[in-house]
mmCIF file of C-alpha atoms in Angstrom:
data_model
loop_
_atom_site.group_PDB
_atom_site.id
_atom_site.type_symbol
_atom_site.label_atom_id
_atom_site.label_comp_id
_atom_site.label_asym_id
_atom_site.label_seq_id
_atom_site.Cartn_x
_atom_site.Cartn_y
_atom_site.Cartn_z
ATOM 1 C CA UNK A 1 -2.083 -12.905 1.539
ATOM 2 C CA UNK A 2 -0.240 -10.229 0.881
ATOM 3 C CA UNK A 3 2.509 -10.988 -1.908
ATOM 4 C CA UNK A 4 6.178 -8.970 -1.494
ATOM 5 C CA UNK A 5 6.280 -6.199 -3.644
ATOM 6 C CA UNK A 6 9.539 -6.843 -5.629
ATOM 7 C CA UNK A 7 10.028 -3.700 -6.525
ATOM 8 C CA UNK A 8 8.993 -2.160 -3.356
ATOM 9 C CA UNK A 9 11.620 -3.901 -1.365
ATOM 10 C CA UNK A 10 14.280 -1.829 0.185
ATOM 11 C CA UNK A 11 16.792 -1.099 3.117
ATOM 12 C CA UNK A 12 14.013 0.375 5.281
ATOM 13 C CA UNK A 13 14.081 4.103 6.615
ATOM 14 C CA UNK A 14 15.013 3.942 10.258
ATOM 15 C CA UNK A 15 12.261 4.715 12.419
ATOM 16 C CA UNK A 16 14.374 7.589 14.132
ATOM 17 C CA UNK A 17 14.828 9.266 10.665
ATOM 18 C CA UNK A 18 11.009 9.277 10.125
ATOM 19 C CA UNK A 19 10.421 13.091 9.226
ATOM 20 C CA UNK A 20 6.781 14.432 9.246
ATOM 21 C CA UNK A 21 5.739 15.751 5.997
ATOM 22 C CA UNK A 22 3.965 19.107 7.315
ATOM 23 C CA UNK A 23 4.395 21.002 4.405
ATOM 24 C CA UNK A 24 1.450 18.954 2.700
ATOM 25 C CA UNK A 25 -0.983 20.679 5.438
ATOM 26 C CA UNK A 26 -2.089 24.240 5.880
ATOM 27 C CA UNK A 27 -4.737 23.135 8.493
ATOM 28 C CA UNK A 28 -3.371 23.200 11.872
ATOM 29 C CA UNK A 29 -5.833 20.640 13.097
ATOM 30 C CA UNK A 30 -5.283 18.298 10.456
ATOM 31 C CA UNK A 31 -1.813 18.772 10.912
ATOM 32 C CA UNK A 32 -1.855 17.714 14.645
ATOM 33 C CA UNK A 33 -3.953 14.903 13.584
ATOM 34 C CA UNK A 34 -1.908 13.444 10.805
ATOM 35 C CA UNK A 35 1.198 13.746 13.084
ATOM 36 C CA UNK A 36 -0.760 11.540 15.819
ATOM 37 C CA UNK A 37 -1.985 8.934 13.235
ATOM 38 C CA UNK A 38 1.770 8.857 11.717
ATOM 39 C CA UNK A 39 3.406 8.297 15.431
ATOM 40 C CA UNK A 40 0.857 6.108 16.625
ATOM 41 C CA UNK A 41 2.058 3.407 14.246
ATOM 42 C CA UNK A 42 5.622 4.481 14.020
ATOM 43 C CA UNK A 43 6.020 4.019 18.129
ATOM 44 C CA UNK A 44 3.780 0.976 18.061
ATOM 45 C CA UNK A 45 1.176 2.156 20.079
ATOM 46 C CA UNK A 46 -2.108 2.388 18.155
ATOM 47 C CA UNK A 47 -4.343 3.874 20.486
ATOM 48 C CA UNK A 48 -4.768 7.260 19.030
ATOM 49 C CA UNK A 49 -6.353 5.457 16.046
ATOM 50 C CA UNK A 50 -8.437 3.083 17.864
ATOM 51 C CA UNK A 51 -9.828 5.896 20.397
ATOM 52 C CA UNK A 52 -10.737 8.131 17.351
ATOM 53 C CA UNK A 53 -12.689 5.792 15.375
ATOM 54 C CA UNK A 54 -16.318 6.494 15.016
ATOM 55 C CA UNK A 55 -18.039 2.893 14.809
ATOM 56 C CA UNK A 56 -21.718 4.334 14.643
ATOM 57 C CA UNK A 57 -20.695 6.577 11.473
ATOM 58 C CA UNK A 58 -18.706 3.265 10.227
ATOM 59 C CA UNK A 59 -21.314 1.134 10.252
ATOM 60 C CA UNK A 60 -23.907 3.704 8.963
ATOM 61 C CA UNK A 61 -22.535 3.141 5.556
ATOM 62 C CA UNK A 62 -23.974 -0.479 5.420
ATOM 63 C CA UNK A 63 -26.563 -1.597 8.149
ATOM 64 C CA UNK A 64 -29.973 -2.307 6.888
ATOM 65 C CA UNK A 65 -32.110 0.846 8.489
ATOM 66 C CA UNK A 66 -35.417 -1.114 8.432
ATOM 67 C CA UNK A 67 -36.862 -1.585 11.892
ATOM 68 C CA UNK A 68 -36.616 -5.243 11.585
ATOM 69 C CA UNK A 69 -32.824 -5.041 12.043
ATOM 70 C CA UNK A 70 -33.081 -2.869 14.802
ATOM 71 C CA UNK A 71 -31.984 -5.167 17.429
ATOM 72 C CA UNK A 72 -29.708 -7.016 14.974
ATOM 73 C CA UNK A 73 -27.946 -3.638 14.483
ATOM 74 C CA UNK A 74 -27.294 -2.435 17.968
ATOM 75 C CA UNK A 75 -25.987 -5.942 19.224
ATOM 76 C CA UNK A 76 -23.427 -5.669 15.778
ATOM 77 C CA UNK A 77 -22.131 -2.454 16.672
ATOM 78 C CA UNK A 78 -21.520 -3.221 20.262
ATOM 79 C CA UNK A 79 -19.951 -6.294 19.191
ATOM 80 C CA UNK A 80 -17.993 -4.503 16.437
ATOM 81 C CA UNK A 81 -16.434 -1.975 18.967
ATOM 82 C CA UNK A 82 -15.227 -4.826 21.240
ATOM 83 C CA UNK A 83 -13.180 -6.538 18.622
ATOM 84 C CA UNK A 84 -12.414 -4.021 15.755
ATOM 85 C CA UNK A 85 -9.188 -2.368 16.560
ATOM 86 C CA UNK A 86 -7.794 -0.323 13.032
ATOM 87 C CA UNK A 87 -4.587 0.589 14.750
ATOM 88 C CA UNK A 88 -3.877 -3.034 15.592
ATOM 89 C CA UNK A 89 -4.979 -4.000 11.951
ATOM 90 C CA UNK A 90 -2.485 -1.496 10.456
ATOM 91 C CA UNK A 91 0.418 -2.722 13.023
ATOM 92 C CA UNK A 92 -0.544 -6.243 12.393
ATOM 93 C CA UNK A 93 -0.011 -5.781 8.624
ATOM 94 C CA UNK A 94 3.332 -3.698 9.274
ATOM 95 C CA UNK A 95 5.397 -6.465 10.940
ATOM 96 C CA UNK A 96 8.157 -5.727 12.966
ATOM 97 C CA UNK A 97 10.096 -3.693 11.186
ATOM 98 C CA UNK A 98 8.523 -0.825 8.954
ATOM 99 C CA UNK A 99 8.202 2.783 8.300
ATOM 100 C CA UNK A 100 4.946 4.742 8.410
ATOM 101 C CA UNK A 101 4.848 8.286 6.938
ATOM 102 C CA UNK A 102 2.652 10.855 6.085
ATOM 103 C CA UNK A 103 2.030 11.512 2.244
ATOM 104 C CA UNK A 104 -0.952 13.897 1.660
ATOM 105 C CA UNK A 105 -4.151 15.402 2.804
ATOM 106 C CA UNK A 106 -7.338 16.085 0.715
ATOM 107 C CA UNK A 107 -10.863 17.097 1.350
ATOM 108 C CA UNK A 108 -14.333 16.533 -0.356
ATOM 109 C CA UNK A 109 -17.457 17.995 1.208
ATOM 110 C CA UNK A 110 -17.775 17.285 4.795
ATOM 111 C CA UNK A 111 -15.122 14.464 4.663
ATOM 112 C CA UNK A 112 -11.181 14.731 4.913
ATOM 113 C CA UNK A 113 -8.612 11.902 3.763
ATOM 114 C CA UNK A 114 -5.316 11.286 4.591
ATOM 115 C CA UNK A 115 -2.798 9.088 2.859
ATOM 116 C CA UNK A 116 0.229 7.287 4.740
ATOM 117 C CA UNK A 117 2.919 5.227 3.116
ATOM 118 C CA UNK A 118 3.868 1.866 4.862
ATOM 119 C CA UNK A 119 7.206 0.573 3.844
ATOM 120 C CA UNK A 120 7.641 -3.128 5.381
ATOM 121 C CA UNK A 121 9.247 -6.292 4.723
ATOM 122 C CA UNK A 122 5.856 -7.283 3.134
ATOM 123 C CA UNK A 123 6.670 -4.269 0.528
ATOM 124 C CA UNK A 124 4.853 -1.023 -0.061
ATOM 125 C CA UNK A 125 1.407 -0.425 0.664
ATOM 126 C CA UNK A 126 -0.803 3.036 1.379
ATOM 127 C CA UNK A 127 -3.636 3.701 3.803
ATOM 128 C CA UNK A 128 -6.148 6.393 3.562
ATOM 129 C CA UNK A 129 -7.908 7.129 6.753
ATOM 130 C CA UNK A 130 -11.420 9.067 6.068
ATOM 131 C CA UNK A 131 -11.948 11.459 8.970
ATOM 132 C CA UNK A 132 -15.093 13.768 9.465
ATOM 133 C CA UNK A 133 -15.363 16.869 12.335
ATOM 134 C CA UNK A 134 -17.817 15.970 15.145
ATOM 135 C CA UNK A 135 -18.158 18.262 18.140
ATOM 136 C CA UNK A 136 -15.096 20.021 17.377
ATOM 137 C CA UNK A 137 -12.888 16.955 16.996
ATOM 138 C CA UNK A 138 -11.465 15.049 14.069
ATOM 139 C CA UNK A 139 -12.804 11.156 13.931
ATOM 140 C CA UNK A 140 -11.832 8.524 11.777
ATOM 141 C CA UNK A 141 -14.797 6.702 10.067
ATOM 142 C CA UNK A 142 -13.140 4.468 7.663
ATOM 143 C CA UNK A 143 -9.767 3.017 6.295
ATOM 144 C CA UNK A 144 -8.672 1.749 2.901
ATOM 145 C CA UNK A 145 -5.132 -0.120 2.434
ATOM 146 C CA UNK A 146 -4.717 0.050 -1.108
ATOM 147 C CA UNK A 147 -2.835 -3.336 -1.725
ATOM 148 C CA UNK A 148 -6.129 -5.189 -0.264
ATOM 149 C CA UNK A 149 -8.160 -2.933 -2.635
ATOM 150 C CA UNK A 150 -11.193 -2.460 -0.302
ATOM 151 C CA UNK A 151 -12.092 -0.349 2.255
ATOM 152 C CA UNK A 152 -12.700 -1.651 5.963
ATOM 153 C CA UNK A 153 -16.138 -0.740 5.926
ATOM 154 C CA UNK A 154 -16.564 -3.140 2.642
ATOM 155 C CA UNK A 155 -15.029 -5.736 4.417
ATOM 156 C CA UNK A 156 -17.239 -5.311 7.176
ATOM 157 C CA UNK A 157 -20.250 -5.006 5.094
ATOM 158 C CA UNK A 158 -19.700 -8.623 4.035
ATOM 159 C CA UNK A 159 -19.693 -9.818 7.348
ATOM 160 C CA UNK A 160 -22.469 -7.748 8.270
ATOM 161 C CA UNK A 161 -24.606 -9.548 5.442
ATOM 162 C CA UNK A 162 -23.346 -13.055 6.689
ATOM 163 C CA UNK A 163 -24.718 -12.428 9.737
ATOM 164 C CA UNK A 164 -27.864 -11.084 8.799
ATOM 165 C CA UNK A 165 -28.789 -13.650 6.781
ATOM 166 C CA UNK A 166 -27.731 -16.322 9.492
ATOM 167 C CA UNK A 167 -29.548 -14.376 12.460
ATOM 168 C CA UNK A 168 -32.472 -13.145 10.316
ATOM 169 C CA UNK A 169 -33.583 -16.322 8.142
ATOM 170 C CA UNK A 170 -37.214 -15.132 8.288
ATOM 171 C CA UNK A 171 -36.106 -12.021 6.427
ATOM 172 C CA UNK A 172 -33.402 -13.295 3.653
ATOM 173 C CA UNK A 173 -34.177 -15.542 1.204
ATOM 174 C CA UNK A 174 -32.620 -18.991 1.254
ATOM 175 C CA UNK A 175 -31.206 -17.610 -2.514
ATOM 176 C CA UNK A 176 -29.522 -14.689 -0.746
ATOM 177 C CA UNK A 177 -27.406 -16.844 1.833
ATOM 178 C CA UNK A 178 -26.979 -19.386 -1.028
ATOM 179 C CA UNK A 179 -25.212 -16.632 -3.179
ATOM 180 C CA UNK A 180 -23.175 -15.286 -0.298
ATOM 181 C CA UNK A 181 -22.105 -19.110 0.468
ATOM 182 C CA UNK A 182 -20.777 -19.426 -3.391
ATOM 183 C CA UNK A 183 -18.803 -15.890 -3.325
ATOM 184 C CA UNK A 184 -17.170 -16.778 -0.316
ATOM 185 C CA UNK A 185 -16.374 -20.289 -1.684
ATOM 186 C CA UNK A 186 -14.868 -18.983 -4.593
ATOM 187 C CA UNK A 187 -12.662 -15.966 -2.390
ATOM 188 C CA UNK A 188 -11.142 -18.812 -0.770
ATOM 189 C CA UNK A 189 -10.343 -21.109 -3.707
ATOM 190 C CA UNK A 190 -8.613 -18.048 -5.401
ATOM 191 C CA UNK A 191 -7.041 -17.037 -2.256
ATOM 192 C CA UNK A 192 -5.308 -20.497 -1.919
ATOM 193 C CA UNK A 193 -4.183 -20.310 -5.308
ATOM 194 C CA UNK A 194 -2.789 -16.829 -4.809
ATOM 195 C CA UNK A 195 -1.149 -17.916 -1.393
ATOM 196 C CA UNK A 196 0.562 -20.688 -3.106
ATOM 197 C CA UNK A 197 1.383 -18.830 -6.183
ATOM 198 C CA UNK A 198 0.114 -20.514 -8.500
ATOM 199 C CA UNK A 199 -1.357 -17.568 -10.667
ATOM 200 C CA UNK A 200 -2.566 -19.104 -13.746
ATOM 201 C CA UNK A 201 -4.882 -21.504 -12.100
ATOM 202 C CA UNK A 202 -6.208 -18.725 -10.286
ATOM 203 C CA UNK A 203 -6.920 -16.659 -13.454
ATOM 204 C CA UNK A 204 -8.436 -20.150 -15.147
ATOM 205 C CA UNK A 205 -10.596 -20.406 -11.918
ATOM 206 C CA UNK A 206 -11.929 -16.785 -12.314
ATOM 207 C CA UNK A 207 -12.571 -17.525 -16.075
ATOM 208 C CA UNK A 208 -14.841 -20.646 -15.100
ATOM 209 C CA UNK A 209 -17.161 -18.490 -12.630
ATOM 210 C CA UNK A 210 -20.665 -17.642 -13.795
ATOM 211 C CA UNK A 211 -20.616 -13.675 -14.728
ATOM 212 C CA UNK A 212 -22.308 -12.448 -11.541
ATOM 213 C CA UNK A 213 -19.438 -14.037 -9.527
ATOM 214 C CA UNK A 214 -16.793 -13.091 -11.568
ATOM 215 C CA UNK A 215 -17.970 -9.285 -11.398
ATOM 216 C CA UNK A 216 -17.952 -9.292 -7.543
ATOM 217 C CA UNK A 217 -15.306 -6.385 -6.425
ATOM 218 C CA UNK A 218 -13.214 -8.951 -4.246
ATOM 219 C CA UNK A 219 -12.988 -11.901 -6.812
ATOM 220 C CA UNK A 220 -12.018 -9.125 -9.565
ATOM 221 C CA UNK A 221 -9.458 -7.971 -7.449
ATOM 222 C CA UNK A 222 -7.871 -11.731 -6.769
ATOM 223 C CA UNK A 223 -8.286 -12.231 -10.522
ATOM 224 C CA UNK A 224 -6.056 -8.955 -11.057
ATOM 225 C CA UNK A 225 -3.146 -9.750 -8.825
ATOM 226 C CA UNK A 226 -3.075 -13.529 -10.512
ATOM 227 C CA UNK A 227 -3.308 -11.855 -14.110
ATOM 228 C CA UNK A 228 -0.558 -9.488 -13.408
ATOM 229 C CA UNK A 229 2.132 -12.313 -12.922
ATOM 230 C CA UNK A 230 0.703 -13.987 -16.245
ATOM 231 C CA UNK A 231 -1.126 -12.194 -18.962
ATOM 232 C CA UNK A 232 -0.533 -8.281 -19.474
ATOM 233 C CA UNK A 233 -3.599 -8.383 -21.880
ATOM 234 C CA UNK A 234 -5.754 -10.015 -19.276
ATOM 235 C CA UNK A 235 -4.543 -7.618 -16.762
ATOM 236 C CA UNK A 236 -5.394 -4.652 -18.645
ATOM 237 C CA UNK A 237 -8.953 -6.134 -19.475
ATOM 238 C CA UNK A 238 -9.716 -7.088 -15.786
ATOM 239 C CA UNK A 239 -8.030 -3.319 -14.664
ATOM 240 C CA UNK A 240 -10.769 -1.816 -17.057
ATOM 241 C CA UNK A 241 -13.724 -3.699 -15.780
ATOM 242 C CA UNK A 242 -12.672 -2.518 -12.361
ATOM 243 C CA UNK A 243 -12.705 0.845 -13.625
ATOM 244 C CA UNK A 244 -15.862 0.628 -15.006
ATOM 245 C CA UNK A 245 -17.679 -1.287 -12.069
ATOM 246 C CA UNK A 246 -16.042 0.218 -8.992
ATOM 247 C CA UNK A 247 -14.218 3.441 -10.283
ATOM 248 C CA UNK A 248 -12.934 4.373 -7.042
ATOM 249 C CA UNK A 249 -11.131 1.072 -6.595
ATOM 250 C CA UNK A 250 -7.378 3.024 -6.503
ATOM 251 C CA UNK A 251 -5.712 0.150 -4.871
ATOM 252 C CA UNK A 252 -5.945 -1.588 -8.064
ATOM 253 C CA UNK A 253 -3.089 0.627 -9.549
ATOM 254 C CA UNK A 254 -0.913 -0.829 -6.619
ATOM 255 C CA UNK A 255 -1.795 -4.290 -7.346
ATOM 256 C CA UNK A 256 -0.659 -4.887 -10.509
ATOM 257 C CA UNK A 257 2.908 -3.438 -10.070
ATOM 258 C CA UNK A 258 5.048 -6.048 -8.850
ATOM 259 C CA UNK A 259 3.534 -8.871 -11.581
ATOM 260 C CA UNK A 260 3.968 -6.558 -14.321
ATOM 261 C CA UNK A 261 7.429 -5.648 -13.414
ATOM 262 C CA UNK A 262 8.469 -9.466 -13.299
ATOM 263 C CA UNK A 263 6.834 -9.924 -16.318
ATOM 264 C CA UNK A 264 9.027 -7.474 -17.831
ATOM 265 C CA UNK A 265 6.132 -4.964 -19.179
ATOM 266 C CA UNK A 266 7.962 -2.189 -18.136
ATOM 267 C CA UNK A 267 5.790 0.567 -20.142
ATOM 268 C CA UNK A 268 2.786 -0.287 -18.307
ATOM 269 C CA UNK A 269 4.072 -0.793 -14.827
ATOM 270 C CA UNK A 270 5.298 2.845 -15.395
ATOM 271 C CA UNK A 271 1.786 3.812 -16.603
ATOM 272 C CA UNK A 272 0.163 2.532 -13.633
ATOM 273 C CA UNK A 273 2.888 3.928 -11.362
ATOM 274 C CA UNK A 274 1.760 7.428 -12.227
ATOM 275 C CA UNK A 275 -1.656 6.521 -12.052
ATOM 276 C CA UNK A 276 -0.871 5.456 -8.484
ATOM 277 C CA UNK A 277 0.905 8.789 -7.856
ATOM 278 C CA UNK A 278 -2.022 10.465 -8.846
ATOM 279 C CA UNK A 279 -4.330 8.461 -6.709
ATOM 280 C CA UNK A 280 -1.875 9.359 -3.557
ATOM 281 C CA UNK A 281 -2.029 13.016 -4.229
ATOM 282 C CA UNK A 282 1.621 12.607 -5.230
ATOM 283 C CA UNK A 283 4.525 10.764 -3.300
ATOM 284 C CA UNK A 284 7.818 11.766 -4.073
ATOM 285 C CA UNK A 285 9.005 7.934 -2.921
ATOM 286 C CA UNK A 286 7.186 6.734 -6.475
ATOM 287 C CA UNK A 287 10.257 8.022 -8.092
ATOM 288 C CA UNK A 288 12.269 5.313 -6.336
ATOM 289 C CA UNK A 289 9.786 2.478 -8.117
ATOM 290 C CA UNK A 290 10.085 4.766 -11.517
ATOM 291 C CA UNK A 291 13.945 4.577 -11.329
ATOM 292 C CA UNK A 292 13.778 0.483 -10.762
ATOM 293 C CA UNK A 293 11.796 0.274 -13.576
ATOM 294 C CA UNK A 294 13.894 2.535 -15.879
ATOM 295 C CA UNK A 295 17.211 0.919 -14.456
ATOM 296 C CA UNK A 296 15.762 -2.641 -16.024
ATOM 297 C CA UNK A 297 15.183 -0.908 -19.093
ATOM 298 C CA UNK A 298 18.720 0.306 -19.348
ATOM 299 C CA UNK A 299 17.901 3.671 -19.127
ATOM 300 C CA UNK A 300 20.742 4.494 -16.768
ATOM 301 C CA UNK A 301 20.255 8.168 -17.008
ATOM 302 C CA UNK A 302 16.916 8.264 -16.615
ATOM 303 C CA UNK A 303 17.029 6.161 -13.411
ATOM 304 C CA UNK A 304 19.680 8.360 -12.153
ATOM 305 C CA UNK A 305 18.248 11.330 -12.470
ATOM 306 C CA UNK A 306 14.801 10.093 -10.459
ATOM 307 C CA UNK A 307 17.242 8.658 -7.883
ATOM 308 C CA UNK A 308 18.466 12.029 -7.277
ATOM 309 C CA UNK A 309 15.395 13.663 -7.195
ATOM 310 C CA UNK A 310 14.101 10.902 -4.683
ATOM 311 C CA UNK A 311 16.894 11.995 -2.573
ATOM 312 C CA UNK A 312 16.402 15.544 -2.732
ATOM 313 C CA UNK A 313 12.887 15.494 -2.080
ATOM 314 C CA UNK A 314 13.025 12.501 0.650
ATOM 315 C CA UNK A 315 16.869 13.026 2.240
ATOM 316 C CA UNK A 316 15.988 10.712 5.157
ATOM 317 C CA UNK A 317 14.991 7.871 3.022
ATOM 318 C CA UNK A 318 17.228 5.283 2.732
ATOM 319 C CA UNK A 319 15.924 3.798 -0.790
ATOM 320 C CA UNK A 320 17.299 6.681 -3.308
ATOM 321 C CA UNK A 321 20.902 6.318 -1.881
ATOM 322 C CA UNK A 322 21.318 2.812 -1.772
ATOM 323 C CA UNK A 323 19.748 2.228 -5.365
ATOM 324 C CA UNK A 324 21.989 5.116 -6.750
ATOM 325 C CA UNK A 325 24.833 3.768 -5.009
ATOM 326 C CA UNK A 326 24.171 0.097 -6.472
ATOM 327 C CA UNK A 327 23.721 2.226 -9.931
ATOM 328 C CA UNK A 328 27.024 3.940 -9.648
ATOM 329 C CA UNK A 329 28.977 0.655 -8.570
ATOM 330 C CA UNK A 330 27.694 -1.677 -11.333
ATOM 331 C CA UNK A 331 28.708 1.152 -14.028
ATOM 332 C CA UNK A 332 31.960 1.247 -12.243
ATOM 333 C CA UNK A 333 31.613 5.054 -11.654
ATOM 334 C CA UNK A 334 33.667 5.063 -8.200
ATOM 335 C CA UNK A 335 34.124 8.564 -7.922
ATOM 336 C CA UNK A 336 30.428 9.056 -7.793
ATOM 337 C CA UNK A 337 29.940 5.993 -5.660
ATOM 338 C CA UNK A 338 32.070 7.726 -2.751
ATOM 339 C CA UNK A 339 30.188 10.769 -3.270
ATOM 340 C CA UNK A 340 27.226 8.787 -2.434
ATOM 341 C CA UNK A 341 28.761 6.787 0.327
ATOM 342 C CA UNK A 342 29.345 10.426 2.082
ATOM 343 C CA UNK A 343 25.887 11.577 1.760
ATOM 344 C CA UNK A 344 24.921 8.235 3.320
ATOM 345 C CA UNK A 345 27.153 9.107 6.362
ATOM 346 C CA UNK A 346 26.502 12.443 6.738
ATOM 347 C CA UNK A 347 22.349 12.611 6.003
ATOM 348 C CA UNK A 348 21.287 8.944 7.442
ATOM 349 C CA UNK A 349 23.994 8.915 10.196
ATOM 350 C CA UNK A 350 25.807 5.419 8.995
ATOM 351 C CA UNK A 351 29.447 5.136 10.147
ATOM 352 C CA UNK A 352 31.844 3.752 7.457
ATOM 353 C CA UNK A 353 32.249 0.723 9.224
ATOM 354 C CA UNK A 354 28.456 -0.025 8.910
ATOM 355 C CA UNK A 355 29.044 0.296 5.334
ATOM 356 C CA UNK A 356 31.958 -1.891 4.738
ATOM 357 C CA UNK A 357 30.091 -5.182 4.544
ATOM 358 C CA UNK A 358 27.773 -3.856 1.382
ATOM 359 C CA UNK A 359 31.197 -2.687 -0.315
ATOM 360 C CA UNK A 360 32.908 -6.060 0.201
ATOM 361 C CA UNK A 361 29.846 -7.520 -2.528
ATOM 362 C CA UNK A 362 32.144 -5.133 -5.058
ATOM 363 C CA UNK A 363 35.748 -6.662 -4.648
ATOM 364 C CA UNK A 364 36.911 -4.259 -7.505
ATOM 365 C CA UNK A 365 35.463 -1.588 -5.703
ATOM 366 C CA UNK A 366 36.524 -2.230 -2.274
ATOM 367 C CA UNK A 367 40.423 -2.572 -3.913
ATOM 368 C CA UNK A 368 40.159 0.760 -5.924
ATOM 369 C CA UNK A 369 42.210 3.648 -5.284
ATOM 370 C CA UNK A 370 38.525 5.901 -4.585
ATOM 371 C CA UNK A 371 37.525 3.615 -2.122
ATOM 372 C CA UNK A 372 40.750 3.198 -0.209
ATOM 373 C CA UNK A 373 41.148 7.326 -0.259
ATOM 374 C CA UNK A 374 37.451 7.695 1.183
ATOM 375 C CA UNK A 375 37.736 4.958 3.661
ATOM 376 C CA UNK A 376 40.784 6.607 5.188
ATOM 377 C CA UNK A 377 39.883 10.035 5.264
#
């Protein structure tokens, strides 16, 4: 269950205003792939992602290669191809109103990663696609959704393990099946508590588990999410443990943001935003999140500078404009507010009448000389 990210909730970028950030890629082939992935989701047509997903390479990361599993493996991969559609998973998470934009690309060895930012009614998430080049074409071999904290291959590996123990009981010991069952039961209980926003109960449940279960990656991530809403010290302890046991869990840096922000642990929130920025290889949108934090810290000058930078770096993203407008209206800087209103109409395509409802929430501004002159120009 994805919990809405408070500091990432915004007036969403219009899909028509999406601008592909080709300046991040120097390789023409990769540029084309990034464009197709972004367009596939923006246009609600996941076929490019689904058709370019390499299932055998994907499964090679977790299948048991012993001869005793060969028939089971073949059947598993065949079934997987019929129901696992990564592009549809992304669209399911996105919902009905969203923006999907390319952020960065980087390579390590023979693998290339591409990061995309999802902004939806559910909040902020990042998706990292892993690609390899096969027979002259780039193919997708894995997908990492930051807010879940696990790779798609890790999730399917758990399913593979459960099915292996069920279908091949003569190979697996009863203890293995028992451990898997306990793990799944613990996950279910924690998920129920998170869905009900009973965060204290979820952390207490985690603390009562035996050490082996408590240190399972999925369990630790649930505990981290719960602790971030209730206990900053415990949040740091769990985060550090994840960093030691599962050092490539970049999503943990996103998972903690909402809870720490609600707890008013602003310095900690800023620290994890910086770490998240590094993990996604720099996203200018995170300046909007930083500005939200600084605004709550009453550091309005810093917030204003960050929002202006966000507007410069992402001129088609609504978040920076409307947040800066709110800052000016709350501080009664009406000349600056009309200047931002002009930028909103010129850069985002809004009509003056479109903005009238928003302005009426600030009656003093609505009746001010500055607004009257602006609306009648």
